[in-house]
Coordinates of C-alpha atoms in Angstrom, one line a residue:
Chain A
X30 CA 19.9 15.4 -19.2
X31 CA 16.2 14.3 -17.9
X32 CA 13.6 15.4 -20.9
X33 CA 9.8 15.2 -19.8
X34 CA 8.0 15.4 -22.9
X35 CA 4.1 16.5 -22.6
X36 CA 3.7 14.3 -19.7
X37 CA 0.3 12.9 -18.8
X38 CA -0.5 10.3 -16.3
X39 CA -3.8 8.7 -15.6
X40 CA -4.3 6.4 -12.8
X41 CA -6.6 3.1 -13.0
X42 CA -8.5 5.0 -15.6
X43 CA -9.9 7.7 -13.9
X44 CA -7.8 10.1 -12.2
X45 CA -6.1 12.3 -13.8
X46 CA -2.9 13.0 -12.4
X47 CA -1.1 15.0 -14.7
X48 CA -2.0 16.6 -17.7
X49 CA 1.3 17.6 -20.0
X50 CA 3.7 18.1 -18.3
X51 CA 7.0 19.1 -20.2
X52 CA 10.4 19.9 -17.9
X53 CA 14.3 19.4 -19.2
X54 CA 17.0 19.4 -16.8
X55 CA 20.7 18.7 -16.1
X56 CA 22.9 19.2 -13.3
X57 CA 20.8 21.9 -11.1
X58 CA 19.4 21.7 -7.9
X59 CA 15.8 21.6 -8.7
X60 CA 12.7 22.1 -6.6
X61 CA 9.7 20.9 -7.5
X62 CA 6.5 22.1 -5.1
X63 CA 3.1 22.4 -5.2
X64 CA 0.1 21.6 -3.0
X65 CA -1.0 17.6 -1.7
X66 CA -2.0 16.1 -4.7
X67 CA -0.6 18.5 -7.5
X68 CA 1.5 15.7 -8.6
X69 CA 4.8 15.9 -8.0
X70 CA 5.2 12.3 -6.7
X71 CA 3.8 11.4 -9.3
X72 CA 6.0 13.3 -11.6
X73 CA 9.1 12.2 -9.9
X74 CA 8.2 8.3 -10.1
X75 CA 8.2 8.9 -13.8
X76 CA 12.2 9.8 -13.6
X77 CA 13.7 6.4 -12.3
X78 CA 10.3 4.8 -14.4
X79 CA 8.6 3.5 -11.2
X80 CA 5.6 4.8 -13.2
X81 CA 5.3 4.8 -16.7
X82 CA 3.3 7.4 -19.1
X83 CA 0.0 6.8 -20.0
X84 CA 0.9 9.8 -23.3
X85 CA 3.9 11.4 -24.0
X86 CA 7.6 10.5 -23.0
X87 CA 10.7 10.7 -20.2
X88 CA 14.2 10.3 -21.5
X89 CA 16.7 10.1 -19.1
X90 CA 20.2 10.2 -20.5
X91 CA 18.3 9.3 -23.8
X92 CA 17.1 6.0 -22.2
X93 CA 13.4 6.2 -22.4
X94 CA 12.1 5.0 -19.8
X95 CA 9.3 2.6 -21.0
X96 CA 12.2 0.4 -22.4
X97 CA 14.1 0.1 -19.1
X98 CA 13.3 -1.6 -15.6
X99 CA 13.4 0.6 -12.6
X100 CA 16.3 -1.4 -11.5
X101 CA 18.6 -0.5 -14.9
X102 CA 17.6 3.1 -14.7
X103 CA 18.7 3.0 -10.9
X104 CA 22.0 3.5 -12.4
X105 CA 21.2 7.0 -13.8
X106 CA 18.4 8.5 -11.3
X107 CA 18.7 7.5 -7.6
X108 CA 15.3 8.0 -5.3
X109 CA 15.2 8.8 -1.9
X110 CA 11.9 8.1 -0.5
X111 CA 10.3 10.0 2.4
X112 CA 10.2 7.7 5.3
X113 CA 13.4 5.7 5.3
X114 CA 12.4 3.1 7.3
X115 CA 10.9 1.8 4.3
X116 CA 13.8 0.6 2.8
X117 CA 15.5 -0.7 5.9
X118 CA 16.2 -4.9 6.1
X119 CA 20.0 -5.4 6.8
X120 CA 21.0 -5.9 10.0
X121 CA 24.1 -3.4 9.9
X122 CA 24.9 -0.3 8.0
X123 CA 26.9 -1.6 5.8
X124 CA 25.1 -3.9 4.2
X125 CA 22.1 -2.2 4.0
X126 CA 24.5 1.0 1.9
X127 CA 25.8 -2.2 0.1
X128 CA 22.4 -3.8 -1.0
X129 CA 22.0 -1.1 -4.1
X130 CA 25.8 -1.5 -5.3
X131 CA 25.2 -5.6 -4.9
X132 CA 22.1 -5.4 -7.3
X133 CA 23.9 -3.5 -9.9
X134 CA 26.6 -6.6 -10.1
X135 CA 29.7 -5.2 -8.6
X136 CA 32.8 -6.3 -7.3
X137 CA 32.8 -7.2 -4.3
X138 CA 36.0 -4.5 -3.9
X139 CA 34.1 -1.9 -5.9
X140 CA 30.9 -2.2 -3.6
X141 CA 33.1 -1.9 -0.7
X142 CA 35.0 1.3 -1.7
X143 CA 31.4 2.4 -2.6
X144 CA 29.7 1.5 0.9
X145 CA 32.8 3.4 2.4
X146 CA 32.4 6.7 0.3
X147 CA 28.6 7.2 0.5
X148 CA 29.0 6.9 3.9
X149 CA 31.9 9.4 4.6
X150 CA 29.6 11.9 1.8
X151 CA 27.0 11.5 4.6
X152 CA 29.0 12.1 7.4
X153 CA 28.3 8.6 8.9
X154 CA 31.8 6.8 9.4
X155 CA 32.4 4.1 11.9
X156 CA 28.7 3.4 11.7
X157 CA 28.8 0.2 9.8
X158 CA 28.4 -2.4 12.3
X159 CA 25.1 -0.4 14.2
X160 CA 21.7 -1.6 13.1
X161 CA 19.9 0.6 10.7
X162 CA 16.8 0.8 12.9
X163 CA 19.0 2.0 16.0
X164 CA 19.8 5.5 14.4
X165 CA 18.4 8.4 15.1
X166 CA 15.8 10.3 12.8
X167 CA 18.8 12.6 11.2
X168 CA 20.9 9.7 11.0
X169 CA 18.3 7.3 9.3
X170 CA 18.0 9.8 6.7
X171 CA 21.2 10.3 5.8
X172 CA 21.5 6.4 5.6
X173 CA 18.9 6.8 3.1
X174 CA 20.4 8.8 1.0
X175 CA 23.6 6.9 1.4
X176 CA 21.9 3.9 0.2
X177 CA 21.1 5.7 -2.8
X178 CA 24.4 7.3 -3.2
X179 CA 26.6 3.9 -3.1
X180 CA 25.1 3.3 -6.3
X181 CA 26.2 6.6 -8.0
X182 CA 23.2 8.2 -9.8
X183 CA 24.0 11.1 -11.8
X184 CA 20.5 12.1 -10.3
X185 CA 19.3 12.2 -7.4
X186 CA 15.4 12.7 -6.3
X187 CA 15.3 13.4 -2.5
X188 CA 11.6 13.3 -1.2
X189 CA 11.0 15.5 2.0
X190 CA 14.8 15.6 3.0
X191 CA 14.3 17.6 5.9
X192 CA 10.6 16.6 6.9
X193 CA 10.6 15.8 10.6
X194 CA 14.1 16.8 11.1
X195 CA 15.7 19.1 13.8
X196 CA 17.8 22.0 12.9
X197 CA 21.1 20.3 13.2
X198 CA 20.1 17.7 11.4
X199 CA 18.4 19.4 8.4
X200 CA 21.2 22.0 8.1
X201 CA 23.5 18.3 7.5
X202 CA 21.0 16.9 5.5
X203 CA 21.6 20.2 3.3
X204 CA 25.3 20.2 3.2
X205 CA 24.9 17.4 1.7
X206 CA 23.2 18.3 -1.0
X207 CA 24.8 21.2 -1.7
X208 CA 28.0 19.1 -2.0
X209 CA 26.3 15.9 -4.3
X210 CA 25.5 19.7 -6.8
X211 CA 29.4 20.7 -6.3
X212 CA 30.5 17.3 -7.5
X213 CA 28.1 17.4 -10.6
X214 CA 24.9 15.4 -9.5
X215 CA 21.8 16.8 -11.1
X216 CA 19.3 17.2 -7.6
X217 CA 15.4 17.1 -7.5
X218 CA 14.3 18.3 -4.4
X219 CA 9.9 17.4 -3.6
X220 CA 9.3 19.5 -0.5
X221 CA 6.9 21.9 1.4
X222 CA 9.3 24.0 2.8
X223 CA 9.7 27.2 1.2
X224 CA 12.5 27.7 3.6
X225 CA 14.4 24.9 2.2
X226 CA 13.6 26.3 -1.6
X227 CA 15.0 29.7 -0.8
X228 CA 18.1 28.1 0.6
X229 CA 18.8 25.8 -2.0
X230 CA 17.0 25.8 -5.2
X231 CA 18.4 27.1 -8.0
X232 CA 15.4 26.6 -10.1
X233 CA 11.7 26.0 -9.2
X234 CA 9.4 23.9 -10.5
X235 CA 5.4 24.4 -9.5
X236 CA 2.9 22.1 -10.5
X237 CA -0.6 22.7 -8.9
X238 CA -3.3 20.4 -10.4
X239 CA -1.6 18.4 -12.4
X240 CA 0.0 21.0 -14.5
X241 CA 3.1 23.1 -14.7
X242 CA 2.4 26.5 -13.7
X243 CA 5.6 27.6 -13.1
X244 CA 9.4 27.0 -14.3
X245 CA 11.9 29.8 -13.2
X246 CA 14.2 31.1 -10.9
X247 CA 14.0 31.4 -7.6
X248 CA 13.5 35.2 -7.1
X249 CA 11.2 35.4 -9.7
X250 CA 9.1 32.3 -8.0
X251 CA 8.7 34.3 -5.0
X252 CA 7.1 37.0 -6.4
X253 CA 4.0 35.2 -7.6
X254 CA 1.0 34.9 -5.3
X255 CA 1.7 31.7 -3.9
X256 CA -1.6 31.6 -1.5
X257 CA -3.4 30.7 -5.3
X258 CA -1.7 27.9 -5.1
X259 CA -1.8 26.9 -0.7
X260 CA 2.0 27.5 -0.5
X261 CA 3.2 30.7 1.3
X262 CA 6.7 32.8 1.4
X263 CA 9.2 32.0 3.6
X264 CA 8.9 34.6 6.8
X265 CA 12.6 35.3 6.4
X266 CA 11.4 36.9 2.4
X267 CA 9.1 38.7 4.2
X268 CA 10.8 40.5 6.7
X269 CA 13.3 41.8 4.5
X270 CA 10.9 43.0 1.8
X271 CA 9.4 44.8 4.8
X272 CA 12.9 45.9 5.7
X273 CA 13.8 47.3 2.1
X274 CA 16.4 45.0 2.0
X275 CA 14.6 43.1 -1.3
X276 CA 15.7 39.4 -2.1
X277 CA 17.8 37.2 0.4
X278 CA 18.4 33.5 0.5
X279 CA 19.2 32.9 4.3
X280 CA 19.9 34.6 7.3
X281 CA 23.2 35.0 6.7
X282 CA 22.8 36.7 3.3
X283 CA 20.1 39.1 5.2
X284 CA 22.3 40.2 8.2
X285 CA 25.2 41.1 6.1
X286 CA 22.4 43.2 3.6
X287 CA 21.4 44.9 7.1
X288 CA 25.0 45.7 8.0
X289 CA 25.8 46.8 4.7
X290 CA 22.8 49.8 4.9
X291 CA 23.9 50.7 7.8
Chain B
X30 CA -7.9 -3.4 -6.3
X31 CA -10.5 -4.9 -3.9
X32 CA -10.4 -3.8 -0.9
X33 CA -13.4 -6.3 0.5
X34 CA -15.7 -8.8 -0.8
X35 CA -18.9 -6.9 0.3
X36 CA -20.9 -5.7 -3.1
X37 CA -23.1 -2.9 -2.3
X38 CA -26.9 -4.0 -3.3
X39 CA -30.8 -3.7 -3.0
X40 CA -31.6 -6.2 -1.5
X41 CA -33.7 -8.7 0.6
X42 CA -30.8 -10.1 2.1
X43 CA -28.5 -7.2 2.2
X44 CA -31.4 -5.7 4.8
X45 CA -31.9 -8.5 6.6
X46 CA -30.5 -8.2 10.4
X47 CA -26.6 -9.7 10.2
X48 CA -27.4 -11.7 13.1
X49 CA -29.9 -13.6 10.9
X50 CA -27.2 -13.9 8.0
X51 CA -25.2 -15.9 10.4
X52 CA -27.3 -17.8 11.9
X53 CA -28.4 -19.1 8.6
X54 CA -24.9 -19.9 7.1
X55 CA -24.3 -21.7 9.9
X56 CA -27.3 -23.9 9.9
X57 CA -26.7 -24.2 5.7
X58 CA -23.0 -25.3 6.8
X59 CA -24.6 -27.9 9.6
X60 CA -27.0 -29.0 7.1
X61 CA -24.0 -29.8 4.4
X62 CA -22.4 -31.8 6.7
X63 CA -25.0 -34.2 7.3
X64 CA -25.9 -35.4 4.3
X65 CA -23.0 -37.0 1.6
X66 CA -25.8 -37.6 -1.3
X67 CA -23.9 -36.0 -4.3
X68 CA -27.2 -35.2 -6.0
X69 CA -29.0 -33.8 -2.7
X70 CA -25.4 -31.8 -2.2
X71 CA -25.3 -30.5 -5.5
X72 CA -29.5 -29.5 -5.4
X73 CA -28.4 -27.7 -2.2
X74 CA -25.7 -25.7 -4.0
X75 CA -28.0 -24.6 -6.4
X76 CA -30.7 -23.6 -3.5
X77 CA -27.6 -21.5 -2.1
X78 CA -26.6 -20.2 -5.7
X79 CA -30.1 -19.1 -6.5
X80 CA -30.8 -17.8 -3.3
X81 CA -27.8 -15.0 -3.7
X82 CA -29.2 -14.5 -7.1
X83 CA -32.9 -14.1 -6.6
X84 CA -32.3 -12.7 -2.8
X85 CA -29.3 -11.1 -2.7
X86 CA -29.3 -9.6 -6.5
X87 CA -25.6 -10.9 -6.6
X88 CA -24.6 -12.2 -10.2
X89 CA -23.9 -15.3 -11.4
X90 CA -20.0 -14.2 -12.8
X91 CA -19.1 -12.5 -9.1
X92 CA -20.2 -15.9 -7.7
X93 CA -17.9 -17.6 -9.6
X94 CA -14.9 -14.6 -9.4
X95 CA -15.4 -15.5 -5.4
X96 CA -15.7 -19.5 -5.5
X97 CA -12.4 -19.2 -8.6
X98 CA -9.7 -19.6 -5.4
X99 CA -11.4 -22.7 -3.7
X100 CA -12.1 -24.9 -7.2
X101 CA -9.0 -26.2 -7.5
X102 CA -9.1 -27.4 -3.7
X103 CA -12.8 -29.0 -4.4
X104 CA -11.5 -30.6 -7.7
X105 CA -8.5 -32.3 -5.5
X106 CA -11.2 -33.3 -2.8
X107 CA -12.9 -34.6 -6.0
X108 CA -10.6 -37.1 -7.7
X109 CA -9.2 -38.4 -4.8
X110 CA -12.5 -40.7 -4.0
X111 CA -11.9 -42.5 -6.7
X112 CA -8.6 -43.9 -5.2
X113 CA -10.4 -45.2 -1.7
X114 CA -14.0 -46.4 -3.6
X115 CA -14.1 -48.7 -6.2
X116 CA -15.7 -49.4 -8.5
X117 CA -14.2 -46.1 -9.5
X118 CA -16.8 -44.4 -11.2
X119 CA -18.9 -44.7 -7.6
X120 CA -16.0 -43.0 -5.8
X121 CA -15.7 -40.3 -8.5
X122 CA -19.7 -39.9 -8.0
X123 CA -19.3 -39.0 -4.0
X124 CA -15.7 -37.3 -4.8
X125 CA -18.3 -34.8 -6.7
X126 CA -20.6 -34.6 -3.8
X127 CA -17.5 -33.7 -1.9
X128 CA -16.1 -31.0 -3.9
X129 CA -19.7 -29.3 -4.4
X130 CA -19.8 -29.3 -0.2
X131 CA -16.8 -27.4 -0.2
X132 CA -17.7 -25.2 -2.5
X133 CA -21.2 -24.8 -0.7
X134 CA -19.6 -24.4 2.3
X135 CA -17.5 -21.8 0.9
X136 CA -20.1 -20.3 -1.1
X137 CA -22.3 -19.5 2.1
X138 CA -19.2 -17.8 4.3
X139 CA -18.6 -15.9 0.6
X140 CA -22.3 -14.7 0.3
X141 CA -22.7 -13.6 4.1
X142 CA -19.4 -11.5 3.6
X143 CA -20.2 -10.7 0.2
X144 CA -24.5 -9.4 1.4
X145 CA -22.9 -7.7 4.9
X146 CA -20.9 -4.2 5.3
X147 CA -17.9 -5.2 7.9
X148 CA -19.2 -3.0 10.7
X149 CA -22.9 -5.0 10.4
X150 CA -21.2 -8.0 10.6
X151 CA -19.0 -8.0 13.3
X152 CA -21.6 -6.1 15.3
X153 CA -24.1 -9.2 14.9
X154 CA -21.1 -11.1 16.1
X155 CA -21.0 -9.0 19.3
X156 CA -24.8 -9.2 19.7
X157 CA -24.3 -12.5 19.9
X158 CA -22.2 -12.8 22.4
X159 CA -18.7 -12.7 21.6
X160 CA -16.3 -10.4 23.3
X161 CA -16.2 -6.7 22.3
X162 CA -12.0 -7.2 22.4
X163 CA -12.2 -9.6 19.5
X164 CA -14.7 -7.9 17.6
X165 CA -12.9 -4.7 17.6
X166 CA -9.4 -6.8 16.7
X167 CA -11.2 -8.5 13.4
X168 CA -12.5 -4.8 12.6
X169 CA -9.0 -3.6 12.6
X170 CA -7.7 -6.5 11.1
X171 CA -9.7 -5.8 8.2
X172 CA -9.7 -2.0 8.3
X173 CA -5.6 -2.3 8.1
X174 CA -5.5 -4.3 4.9
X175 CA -6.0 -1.6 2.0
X176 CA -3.0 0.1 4.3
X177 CA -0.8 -2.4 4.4
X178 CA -1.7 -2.9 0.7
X179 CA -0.4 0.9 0.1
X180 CA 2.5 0.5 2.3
X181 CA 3.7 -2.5 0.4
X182 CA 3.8 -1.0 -3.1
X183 CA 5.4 1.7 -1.3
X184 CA 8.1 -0.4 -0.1
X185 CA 8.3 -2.1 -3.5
X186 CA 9.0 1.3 -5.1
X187 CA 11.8 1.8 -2.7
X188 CA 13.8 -1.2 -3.3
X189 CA 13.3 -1.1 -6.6
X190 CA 14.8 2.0 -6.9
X191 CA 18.1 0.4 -4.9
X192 CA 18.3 -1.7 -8.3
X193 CA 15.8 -5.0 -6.8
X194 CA 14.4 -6.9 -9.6
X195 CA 11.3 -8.5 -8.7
X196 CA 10.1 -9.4 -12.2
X197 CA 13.1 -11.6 -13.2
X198 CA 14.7 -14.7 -11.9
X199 CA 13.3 -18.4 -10.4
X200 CA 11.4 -19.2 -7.8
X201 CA 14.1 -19.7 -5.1
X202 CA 15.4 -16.3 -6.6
X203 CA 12.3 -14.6 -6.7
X204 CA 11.4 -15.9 -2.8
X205 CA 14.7 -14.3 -1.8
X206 CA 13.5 -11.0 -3.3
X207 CA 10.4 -10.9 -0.8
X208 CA 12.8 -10.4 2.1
X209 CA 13.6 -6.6 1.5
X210 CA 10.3 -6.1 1.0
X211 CA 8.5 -8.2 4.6
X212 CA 11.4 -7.1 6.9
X213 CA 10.6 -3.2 6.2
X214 CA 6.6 -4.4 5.9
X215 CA 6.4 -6.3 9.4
X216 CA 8.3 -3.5 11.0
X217 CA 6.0 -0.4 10.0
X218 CA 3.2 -3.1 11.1
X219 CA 4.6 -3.8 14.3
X220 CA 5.4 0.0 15.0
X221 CA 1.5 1.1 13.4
X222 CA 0.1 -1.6 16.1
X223 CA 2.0 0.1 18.6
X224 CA 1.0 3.5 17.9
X225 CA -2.8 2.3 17.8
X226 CA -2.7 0.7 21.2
X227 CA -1.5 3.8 22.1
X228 CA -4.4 5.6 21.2
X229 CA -6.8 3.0 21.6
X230 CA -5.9 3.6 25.5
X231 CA -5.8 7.4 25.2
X232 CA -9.3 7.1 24.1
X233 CA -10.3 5.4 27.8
X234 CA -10.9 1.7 25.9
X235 CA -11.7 -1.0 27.9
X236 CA -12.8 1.7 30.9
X237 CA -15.8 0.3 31.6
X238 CA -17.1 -3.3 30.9
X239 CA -20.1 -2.7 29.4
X240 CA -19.9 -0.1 26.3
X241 CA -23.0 1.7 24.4
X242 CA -22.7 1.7 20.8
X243 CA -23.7 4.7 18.3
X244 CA -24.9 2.5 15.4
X245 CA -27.1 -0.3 16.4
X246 CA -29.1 -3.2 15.0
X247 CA -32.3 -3.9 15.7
X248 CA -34.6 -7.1 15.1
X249 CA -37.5 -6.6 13.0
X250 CA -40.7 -8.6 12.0
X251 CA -38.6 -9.2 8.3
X252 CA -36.1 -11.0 10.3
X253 CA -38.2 -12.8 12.6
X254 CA -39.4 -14.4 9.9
X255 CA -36.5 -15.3 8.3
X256 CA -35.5 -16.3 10.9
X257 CA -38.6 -19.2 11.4
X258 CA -38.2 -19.8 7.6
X259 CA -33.8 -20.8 8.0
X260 CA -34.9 -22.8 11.7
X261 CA -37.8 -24.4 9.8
X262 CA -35.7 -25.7 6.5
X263 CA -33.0 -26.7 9.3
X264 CA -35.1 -28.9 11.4
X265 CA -36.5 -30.3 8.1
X266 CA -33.2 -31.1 7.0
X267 CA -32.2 -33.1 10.3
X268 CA -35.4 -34.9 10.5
X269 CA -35.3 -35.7 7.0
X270 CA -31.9 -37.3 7.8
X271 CA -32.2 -39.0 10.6
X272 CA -35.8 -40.0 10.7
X273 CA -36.5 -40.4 7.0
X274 CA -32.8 -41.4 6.2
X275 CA -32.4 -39.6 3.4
X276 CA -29.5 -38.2 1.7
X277 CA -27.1 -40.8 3.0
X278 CA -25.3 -43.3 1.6
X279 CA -23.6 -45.8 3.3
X280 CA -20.1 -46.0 2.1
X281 CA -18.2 -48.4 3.9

């Protein structure tokens, strides 16, 4: 359990960057949204305590976070960040998946069996010995969130996922997820796409100016007037509103509504 | 977080022409080098010091915040004299000339960067004749810094978060840790250069040999005259040493 208690960041002391903020969750998939600068990076670098608060409190697992390094909490809250090239030093796969188990003082053995499973979880077997900057887009982020991964965080942050990806590789990216939520890992999501909330979230999460306007399901998320807040319903939602056809979550669950009425 | 040394002012010198600026810190840095007098040096560092006070409205405590890095390089210069003169107090006397031309030195590259915007600057440098090529190279340079400043914390954040402690350990230890963080740095730099080259040619540069500019600097009767004032204090200072023989002591 992650407990965000009246959260308020304030940057060299000026900008305010959020303004109590309060969120409590386990092992959902979770997306938290909002326009450039609402705060959601910001938010989510409190989690593994990258930042720490300027008022109020983050707990994570009851850890707080002011009393632990970033490296210690690592354990608990893994954090994908958006480009993955920024991570990338190793010269092959492997070690670059086996430089997070490494810091945490491993095995050698454990980090091994560890370097192997992340990577099967990410569909990238028999890619140990290529350079990481040799992969592809798709595949460079699923490295990424291999890296992550080896080190087994009960949660996960994923920044962006499927930002930049093509359709192949963003419907792997999400398989992915989907399975890390099937084996118990709590999942934060920070996106843009609705799209990608529709399909996956189970909960949404809106912060627009620093604050939390909205905490809810997904159905009832899509219902508010997003344009307030420069986000915008996914074209899928709107076609089948105009159909009659009411809430869908892909276009799966949409044609089978259509075939159904008819 | 500073971004640059330039402190936005007022000012008699922050309006002169840049072209001006240079000429005259190069001339002050000439002028330090011909004399070794530890009493006319340190009187000139004063002139310099109370000319970016009076002049240049730049404070006492920012002087100092911008000189902080090179003291420790002028107290080195310093006590070493003492070692090659003897009697040792005389070699500690013209080890404290040395250190305060270093610091002068220093001082006037500080208070031309610290009195000119970037752009002003490098544009006097093209005005005077060096190569538009350069010119624009040093403006990037500098215009990539704050960048690569954000793009390193960023990178920081990201290995932390794959459990790299950068706070703990020894040197050797803490050196080691630096390596996650350049490899990922120096490629997004190399890649960023790329891309701007890239657009640099997209936008036709280097098309035609001689190129207009939108902001220009112009010479007026303010500079002239400083101009004849830096020139006049110049030529006194090399007749002075040369013809008078003053400010030099013979040391060997």
């Amino acid at each position: 359990m992650i407990e965000v208690r009246n959260l308020w960041h304030v940057y060299e002391g000026r900008k305010e960057a959020l303004k109590g903020v309060s969120l409590t969750f386990g092992n959902e998939i979770i997306a938290l949204v909002g326009p450039n600068g609402s705060g959601k990076t910001t938010l989510a670098k409190h989690l593994n305590g990258l930042l720490k608060p300027t008022k109020g409190e983050v707990i994570v697992d009851g850890m707080d976070t002011r009393k632990y390094s970033v490296a210690e909490l690592a354990r608990v809250v893994g954090y994908v960040f958006q480009n993955p090239e920024h991570m990338f030093f190793e010269e092959n796969v492997f070690k670059e998946v086996a430089f997070g188990p490494k810091n945490l003082g491993l095995s050698e053995k454990e980090v091994e069996e560890r370097v192997k499973w992340a990577l099967r979880e990410v569909n990238l077997e028999g890619y140990e010995d290529r350079s990481p900057y040799s992969l592809s887009g798709g595949e460079k982020q699923r490295l990424a969130i291999a890296c992550i991964l080896a080190m087994k965080p009960k949660y996960l942050i994923l920044d962006e996922p499927t930002t930049g990806l093509d359709e192949k590789n963003a419907e792997s990216v999400k398989k992915i997820i989907r399975n890390l939520h099937r084996e118990g890992h709590g999942i934060l999501l920070i996106t843009h796409e609705m799209d990608l909330v529709l399909e996956l979230a189970e909960r949404v999460v809106l912060l627009y100016q620093g604050q939390k306007v909205f905490d809810g399901d997904v159905e009832e998320f899509f219902e508010l007037d997003l344009r307030k807040y420069d986000l915008d319903k996914p074209k899928l939602l709107k076609i089948s509103e105009k159909a009659g056809l009411g809430f869908v979550r892909d276009v799966e669950e949409f044609v089978k509504a259509l075939e159904m009425r008819t | 977080m500073m971004y640059t040394l330039y402190l936005e002012r007022d000012s008699l010198i922050h309006r002169l022409d840049p072209r001006v600026k240079i000429i005259g810190s190069f001339f002050g840095i000439v002028a330090l080098i011909l004399f070794n007098s530890p009493l006319l040096l340190f009187s000139i560092f004063l002139l310099i010091v109370s000319t970016l006070v009076l002049l240049g409205k730049i404070t006492i405590k920012e002087i100092f915040k911008a000189l902080k890095p090179i003291i420790p390089i002028s107290i080195v210069a310093m006590v070493i004299w003492p070692f090659i003169l003897k009697p040792w107090y005389f070699g500690l006397f013209i080890g404290f000339g040395y250190g305060i031309r270093l610091l002068s030195v220093a001082l006037l590259t500080l208070g031309l960067i610290m009195t000119t915007p970037q752009r002003d600057l490098i544009l006097g440098f093209i005005k005077m004749g060096m190569p538009y090529g350069i010119g624009l190279t040093l403006t990037i340079a500098l215009r990539y810094i704050p960048t690569l400043y954000i793009l390193a914390q960023t990178i920081m954040d990201a290995q932390k978060s794959r459990g790299l402690e950068l706070e703990k350990g020894n040197f050797i230890q803490r050196a080691k840790n630096t390596v996650p963080i350049l490899i990922p740095l120096i490629v997004a730099s190399i890649k960023t250069a790329h891309e701007l080259s890239i657009a640099l040619e997209s936008r036709a540069f280097g098309a035609s040999k001689r190129r207009t500019f939108l902001y220009n600097i112009k010479m007026k009767a303010r500079d002239y005259i400083a101009l004849g004032i830096v020139s006049a204090l110049f030529f006194l200072a090399v007749y002075a040493r040369y013809f008078l023989g003053i400010g030099y002591i013979e040391l060997f």
